[in-house]
mmCIF file of C-alpha atoms in Angstrom:
data_model
loop_
_atom_site.group_PDB
_atom_site.id
_atom_site.type_symbol
_atom_site.label_atom_id
_atom_site.label_comp_id
_atom_site.label_asym_id
_atom_site.label_seq_id
_atom_site.Cartn_x
_atom_site.Cartn_y
_atom_site.Cartn_z
ATOM 1 C CA MET A 1 -2.248 -35.928 -54.748
ATOM 2 C CA ILE A 2 0.733 -36.296 -57.073
ATOM 3 C CA GLY A 3 -0.941 -34.096 -59.677
ATOM 4 C CA ILE A 4 -1.940 -31.470 -57.103
ATOM 5 C CA THR A 5 1.531 -31.380 -55.564
ATOM 6 C CA THR A 6 3.286 -31.230 -58.928
ATOM 7 C CA THR A 7 1.217 -28.376 -60.298
ATOM 8 C CA LEU A 8 1.262 -26.428 -57.019
ATOM 9 C CA PHE A 9 5.044 -26.493 -57.066
ATOM 10 C CA GLY A 10 4.849 -25.550 -60.741
ATOM 11 C CA ILE A 11 2.969 -22.384 -59.795
ATOM 12 C CA ASN A 12 4.620 -21.544 -56.479
ATOM 13 C CA LEU A 13 8.206 -22.600 -57.085
ATOM 14 C CA SER A 14 8.441 -21.885 -60.810
ATOM 15 C CA TYR A 15 5.945 -19.258 -61.948
ATOM 16 C CA HIS A 16 6.060 -17.279 -58.714
ATOM 17 C CA ARG A 17 9.384 -17.488 -56.922
ATOM 18 C CA ASN A 18 11.687 -18.467 -59.785
ATOM 19 C CA LEU A 19 10.259 -16.673 -62.831
ATOM 20 C CA SER A 20 8.346 -13.704 -61.379
ATOM 21 C CA HIS A 21 10.837 -12.688 -58.698
ATOM 22 C CA ARG A 22 14.074 -14.439 -59.689
ATOM 23 C CA SER A 23 14.519 -15.535 -56.073
ATOM 24 C CA PHE A 24 16.904 -18.294 -57.131
ATOM 25 C CA LYS A 25 18.386 -19.866 -60.242
ATOM 26 C CA LEU A 26 18.002 -23.374 -61.634
ATOM 27 C CA PRO A 27 19.716 -25.194 -64.486
ATOM 28 C CA LYS A 28 17.701 -24.392 -67.608
ATOM 29 C CA TYR A 29 16.412 -27.936 -68.050
ATOM 30 C CA LEU A 30 15.024 -27.908 -64.496
ATOM 31 C CA GLU A 31 13.669 -24.368 -64.799
ATOM 32 C CA TYR A 32 11.797 -25.377 -67.941
ATOM 33 C CA LEU A 33 10.507 -28.604 -66.377
ATOM 34 C CA PHE A 34 9.039 -26.829 -63.350
ATOM 35 C CA ALA A 35 7.563 -24.171 -65.655
ATOM 36 C CA TYR A 36 5.818 -26.917 -67.623
ATOM 37 C CA PHE A 37 4.343 -28.238 -64.383
ATOM 38 C CA GLY A 38 3.007 -24.710 -63.866
ATOM 39 C CA LEU A 39 1.476 -24.731 -67.332
ATOM 40 C CA LEU A 40 -0.432 -27.902 -66.412
ATOM 41 C CA ALA A 41 -2.109 -25.996 -63.566
ATOM 42 C CA LEU A 42 -4.152 -24.316 -66.342
ATOM 43 C CA GLN A 43 -3.553 -20.822 -64.963
ATOM 44 C CA GLY A 44 -2.072 -19.537 -68.191
ATOM 45 C CA ASP A 45 1.328 -19.661 -69.817
ATOM 46 C CA PRO A 46 4.405 -18.363 -67.944
ATOM 47 C CA ILE A 47 4.560 -15.067 -69.861
ATOM 48 C CA PHE A 48 0.953 -14.172 -69.004
ATOM 49 C CA TRP A 49 1.145 -15.335 -65.375
ATOM 50 C CA VAL A 50 4.440 -13.598 -64.619
ATOM 51 C CA SER A 51 3.400 -10.379 -66.354
ATOM 52 C CA THR A 52 0.155 -10.263 -64.371
ATOM 53 C CA HIS A 53 1.949 -10.959 -61.105
ATOM 54 C CA ARG A 54 4.624 -8.326 -61.628
ATOM 55 C CA TYR A 55 1.856 -5.876 -62.472
ATOM 56 C CA HIS A 56 0.128 -6.833 -59.189
ATOM 57 C CA HIS A 57 3.238 -5.985 -57.175
ATOM 58 C CA LYS A 58 3.780 -2.710 -59.007
ATOM 59 C CA PHE A 59 0.254 -1.516 -58.186
ATOM 60 C CA ALA A 60 -0.639 -3.626 -55.138
ATOM 61 C CA ASP A 61 -4.153 -2.778 -53.916
ATOM 62 C CA LYS A 62 -4.499 0.250 -56.138
ATOM 63 C CA ASP A 63 -7.010 0.682 -58.949
ATOM 64 C CA GLU A 64 -4.536 -0.717 -61.482
ATOM 65 C CA ASP A 65 -3.995 -3.939 -59.512
ATOM 66 C CA PRO A 66 -5.410 -6.775 -61.659
ATOM 67 C CA HIS A 67 -6.817 -8.692 -58.671
ATOM 68 C CA SER A 68 -7.209 -6.574 -55.549
ATOM 69 C CA PRO A 69 -10.096 -6.995 -53.065
ATOM 70 C CA ILE A 70 -10.642 -3.234 -53.185
ATOM 71 C CA GLN A 71 -12.929 -4.227 -56.062
ATOM 72 C CA GLY A 72 -14.626 -6.896 -53.942
ATOM 73 C CA PHE A 73 -13.747 -10.296 -52.527
ATOM 74 C CA TRP A 74 -15.087 -12.342 -55.436
ATOM 75 C CA PHE A 75 -13.369 -10.115 -57.972
ATOM 76 C CA SER A 76 -9.989 -10.696 -56.324
ATOM 77 C CA HIS A 77 -10.700 -14.390 -55.843
ATOM 78 C CA ILE A 78 -11.878 -15.453 -59.286
ATOM 79 C CA SER A 79 -13.807 -13.038 -61.494
ATOM 80 C CA TRP A 80 -10.686 -11.001 -62.322
ATOM 81 C CA ILE A 81 -9.603 -13.793 -64.693
ATOM 82 C CA PHE A 82 -12.463 -12.835 -67.009
ATOM 83 C CA ASN A 83 -10.890 -9.379 -67.333
ATOM 84 C CA TYR A 84 -8.115 -10.701 -69.565
ATOM 85 C CA ASN A 85 -8.038 -7.894 -72.169
ATOM 86 C CA LYS A 86 -8.021 -5.168 -69.497
ATOM 87 C CA ILE A 87 -5.074 -6.852 -67.778
ATOM 88 C CA LEU A 88 -3.136 -7.013 -71.037
ATOM 89 C CA HIS A 89 -3.949 -3.428 -71.997
ATOM 90 C CA GLU A 90 -3.135 -1.831 -68.645
ATOM 91 C CA GLY A 91 -0.102 -4.056 -68.198
ATOM 92 C CA GLY A 92 1.458 -2.785 -71.396
ATOM 93 C CA TYR A 93 1.046 -6.037 -73.313
ATOM 94 C CA TYR A 94 3.850 -7.988 -71.654
ATOM 95 C CA LYS A 95 6.379 -5.143 -71.591
ATOM 96 C CA ASN A 96 7.459 -6.242 -68.103
ATOM 97 C CA VAL A 97 8.523 -9.764 -69.118
ATOM 98 C CA ALA A 98 11.297 -9.155 -71.641
ATOM 99 C CA ASP A 99 13.422 -11.705 -69.777
ATOM 100 C CA LEU A 100 10.915 -14.446 -70.623
ATOM 101 C CA LYS A 101 9.953 -13.250 -74.091
ATOM 102 C CA LYS A 102 13.533 -13.498 -75.309
ATOM 103 C CA GLN A 103 13.554 -17.231 -74.547
ATOM 104 C CA PHE A 104 12.163 -19.472 -77.279
ATOM 105 C CA TYR A 105 10.793 -22.004 -74.791
ATOM 106 C CA TYR A 106 8.428 -19.514 -73.149
ATOM 107 C CA ARG A 107 7.291 -18.066 -76.465
ATOM 108 C CA PHE A 108 6.612 -21.634 -77.611
ATOM 109 C CA LEU A 109 4.465 -22.388 -74.545
ATOM 110 C CA GLN A 110 2.565 -19.139 -75.054
ATOM 111 C CA LYS A 111 1.710 -19.995 -78.651
ATOM 112 C CA THR A 112 0.904 -23.671 -78.037
ATOM 113 C CA ILE A 113 -0.842 -23.586 -74.660
ATOM 114 C CA VAL A 114 -4.154 -24.748 -76.130
ATOM 115 C CA PHE A 115 -2.471 -27.889 -77.458
ATOM 116 C CA HIS A 116 -1.074 -28.765 -74.021
ATOM 117 C CA VAL A 117 -4.386 -28.045 -72.302
ATOM 118 C CA LEU A 118 -6.246 -30.349 -74.708
ATOM 119 C CA LEU A 119 -3.592 -33.064 -74.707
ATOM 120 C CA LEU A 120 -3.659 -33.562 -70.937
ATOM 121 C CA PRO A 121 -7.253 -34.861 -70.624
ATOM 122 C CA VAL A 122 -6.713 -37.102 -73.654
ATOM 123 C CA LEU A 123 -3.714 -38.726 -71.970
ATOM 124 C CA LEU A 124 -5.533 -39.008 -68.653
ATOM 125 C CA TYR A 125 -8.478 -40.731 -70.315
ATOM 126 C CA LYS A 126 -6.188 -43.084 -72.222
ATOM 127 C CA PHE A 127 -4.379 -44.245 -69.075
ATOM 128 C CA GLY A 128 -7.196 -44.189 -66.532
ATOM 129 C CA GLY A 129 -10.518 -43.551 -68.178
ATOM 130 C CA PHE A 130 -13.155 -41.181 -66.818
ATOM 131 C CA PRO A 131 -11.998 -41.400 -63.156
ATOM 132 C CA PHE A 132 -8.615 -39.985 -64.200
ATOM 133 C CA ILE A 133 -10.439 -37.106 -65.920
ATOM 134 C CA VAL A 134 -12.412 -36.354 -62.750
ATOM 135 C CA TRP A 135 -9.390 -36.444 -60.455
ATOM 136 C CA GLY A 136 -6.705 -35.271 -62.873
ATOM 137 C CA MET A 137 -8.650 -32.364 -64.325
ATOM 138 C CA GLY A 138 -11.614 -31.538 -62.084
ATOM 139 C CA VAL A 139 -10.299 -32.072 -58.569
ATOM 140 C CA ARG A 140 -6.674 -31.204 -59.302
ATOM 141 C CA THR A 141 -7.355 -27.932 -61.080
ATOM 142 C CA THR A 142 -9.997 -26.882 -58.528
ATOM 143 C CA VAL A 143 -7.545 -27.301 -55.652
ATOM 144 C CA THR A 144 -4.654 -25.567 -57.429
ATOM 145 C CA TYR A 145 -6.857 -22.728 -58.692
ATOM 146 C CA HIS A 146 -8.230 -21.953 -55.252
ATOM 147 C CA SER A 147 -4.788 -22.247 -53.656
ATOM 148 C CA THR A 148 -3.664 -19.381 -55.867
ATOM 149 C CA PHE A 149 -6.951 -17.482 -55.641
ATOM 150 C CA MET A 150 -6.953 -17.551 -51.821
ATOM 151 C CA VAL A 151 -3.619 -15.744 -51.831
ATOM 152 C CA ASN A 152 -5.088 -13.019 -54.048
ATOM 153 C CA SER A 153 -8.254 -12.616 -51.974
ATOM 154 C CA ILE A 154 -7.990 -13.951 -48.404
ATOM 155 C CA CYS A 155 -4.375 -12.862 -47.933
ATOM 156 C CA HIS A 156 -5.319 -9.290 -48.785
ATOM 157 C CA ILE A 157 -8.253 -9.247 -46.336
ATOM 158 C CA TRP A 158 -7.764 -11.539 -43.325
ATOM 159 C CA GLY A 159 -4.651 -12.219 -41.309
ATOM 160 C CA HIS A 160 -1.781 -10.441 -39.606
ATOM 161 C CA GLN A 161 0.310 -7.673 -41.104
ATOM 162 C CA ALA A 162 3.781 -7.972 -39.605
ATOM 163 C CA TRP A 163 5.366 -5.464 -41.971
ATOM 164 C CA ASN A 164 4.275 -2.019 -43.122
ATOM 165 C CA THR A 165 4.214 -2.689 -46.857
ATOM 166 C CA GLY A 166 1.821 0.068 -47.895
ATOM 167 C CA ASP A 167 -0.757 -2.417 -49.166
ATOM 168 C CA LEU A 168 -3.346 -4.845 -47.758
ATOM 169 C CA SER A 169 -1.181 -7.982 -47.793
ATOM 170 C CA LYS A 170 -1.572 -10.268 -44.764
ATOM 171 C CA ASN A 171 0.043 -13.374 -43.338
ATOM 172 C CA ASN A 172 -2.593 -16.106 -43.086
ATOM 173 C CA TRP A 173 -1.570 -19.416 -41.497
ATOM 174 C CA PHE A 174 -4.377 -21.440 -43.103
ATOM 175 C CA VAL A 175 -3.482 -20.321 -46.619
ATOM 176 C CA GLY A 176 0.156 -20.853 -45.695
ATOM 177 C CA LEU A 177 -0.589 -24.524 -45.080
ATOM 178 C CA PHE A 178 -3.040 -25.016 -47.951
ATOM 179 C CA ALA A 179 -0.959 -23.203 -50.573
ATOM 180 C CA PHE A 180 2.454 -24.624 -49.655
ATOM 181 C CA GLY A 181 3.783 -21.463 -48.006
ATOM 182 C CA GLU A 182 2.227 -18.795 -50.214
ATOM 183 C CA GLY A 183 -0.027 -17.642 -47.375
ATOM 184 C CA TRP A 184 2.816 -15.784 -45.646
ATOM 185 C CA HIS A 185 1.904 -13.060 -48.067
ATOM 186 C CA ASN A 186 2.775 -9.977 -46.055
ATOM 187 C CA ASN A 187 6.276 -11.399 -45.633
ATOM 188 C CA HIS A 188 6.398 -11.788 -49.401
ATOM 189 C CA HIS A 189 5.287 -8.222 -50.095
ATOM 190 C CA ALA A 190 7.860 -6.957 -47.604
ATOM 191 C CA PHE A 191 10.678 -8.939 -49.246
ATOM 192 C CA GLU A 192 9.556 -9.727 -52.785
ATOM 193 C CA PHE A 193 12.963 -11.082 -53.759
ATOM 194 C CA SER A 194 13.039 -13.708 -51.007
ATOM 195 C CA ALA A 195 12.880 -17.392 -51.934
ATOM 196 C CA ARG A 196 11.547 -18.029 -48.445
ATOM 197 C CA HIS A 197 8.106 -16.709 -47.486
ATOM 198 C CA GLY A 198 7.747 -18.366 -44.081
ATOM 199 C CA LEU A 199 10.440 -16.283 -42.415
ATOM 200 C CA GLU A 200 9.894 -17.644 -38.901
ATOM 201 C CA TRP A 201 10.693 -21.254 -37.984
ATOM 202 C CA TRP A 202 7.034 -21.927 -37.208
ATOM 203 C CA GLN A 203 5.764 -20.498 -40.507
ATOM 204 C CA ILE A 204 5.476 -23.675 -42.579
ATOM 205 C CA ASP A 205 6.605 -23.092 -46.158
ATOM 206 C CA MET A 206 6.665 -26.288 -48.202
ATOM 207 C CA THR A 207 7.852 -24.496 -51.327
ATOM 208 C CA TRP A 208 10.853 -23.118 -49.471
ATOM 209 C CA TYR A 209 11.740 -26.581 -48.181
ATOM 210 C CA ILE A 210 11.955 -27.863 -51.763
ATOM 211 C CA ILE A 211 14.078 -24.879 -52.824
ATOM 212 C CA GLN A 212 16.326 -25.496 -49.820
ATOM 213 C CA LEU A 213 16.676 -29.159 -50.808
ATOM 214 C CA LEU A 214 17.551 -28.179 -54.372
ATOM 215 C CA GLU A 215 20.165 -25.777 -53.026
ATOM 216 C CA ARG A 216 21.739 -28.435 -50.823
ATOM 217 C CA VAL A 217 22.180 -30.818 -53.760
ATOM 218 C CA GLY A 218 23.648 -28.033 -55.889
ATOM 219 C CA LEU A 219 20.696 -27.484 -58.239
ATOM 220 C CA ALA A 220 19.390 -24.170 -56.876
ATOM 221 C CA THR A 221 21.900 -21.329 -56.795
ATOM 222 C CA ASP A 222 21.879 -17.600 -56.006
ATOM 223 C CA VAL A 223 19.110 -18.214 -53.466
ATOM 224 C CA LYS A 224 18.026 -14.814 -52.149
ATOM 225 C CA LEU A 225 16.956 -14.219 -48.540
ATOM 226 C CA PRO A 226 16.480 -11.029 -46.515
ATOM 227 C CA SER A 227 19.332 -10.278 -44.135
ATOM 228 C CA GLU A 228 18.693 -9.706 -40.437
ATOM 229 C CA THR A 229 19.792 -6.106 -40.959
ATOM 230 C CA LEU A 230 17.185 -5.598 -43.663
ATOM 231 C CA LYS A 231 14.459 -7.206 -41.552
ATOM 232 C CA GLN A 232 15.350 -4.970 -38.606
ATOM 233 C CA LYS A 233 15.290 -1.911 -40.849
ATOM 234 C CA MET A 234 11.843 -2.931 -42.074
ATOM 235 C CA LEU A 235 10.655 -3.459 -38.501
ATOM 236 C CA ASN A 236 11.922 -0.028 -37.505
ATOM 237 C CA SER A 237 9.967 1.535 -40.363
ATOM 238 C CA ASN A 238 6.800 0.011 -38.887
ATOM 239 C CA ASN A 239 7.102 2.401 -35.949
ATOM 240 C CA PHE A 240 6.844 5.526 -38.087
#
């Protein structure tokens, strides 16, 4: 559970809300630590993940979207990852992540990701033998992979669309619970900049609770949230 929780926050808090959307700021040492947790989820280095995600928002549920269910459920859920070269080519080869590419740390992770991926199972085996491999690699990565994949697939097919975002994004309570708040996906597409995805009190968002805690102790700053005025304006646009 520790490994699953750590890497889920690495993806959700770091890769997604902090790096992709700049929803809040962290001290560099903490930003880099959470990003490394994301790397251990084995979903790619930060530059690749963030570039792909920004590309997804730019072309959400259009032909250029790297993982939209308009090309089929299983494509959006998992088979899109085998389309790596197409993603890079159509995404302009990381032209949308200049903010990360200018930082040595992220370039270093990009160039050395294979080393980190291979080192992890070696360390797990050293400290816990084969059971640690099964739980630390097999179970952990399966859970974290499908947490992310369900957002890409299920949350663009099934659920409730509270906001007219011009795409297929949905709020799905089950994915919201399973993926630590990422399932409130229509909220996210409506307010991409928001550090909080579960905008209602009953929309459980574990990632937001951690960001909120970091803010209260002075570690997270410039935390972005949609104003009530902006939410009302968005609601009014739903009626047209």
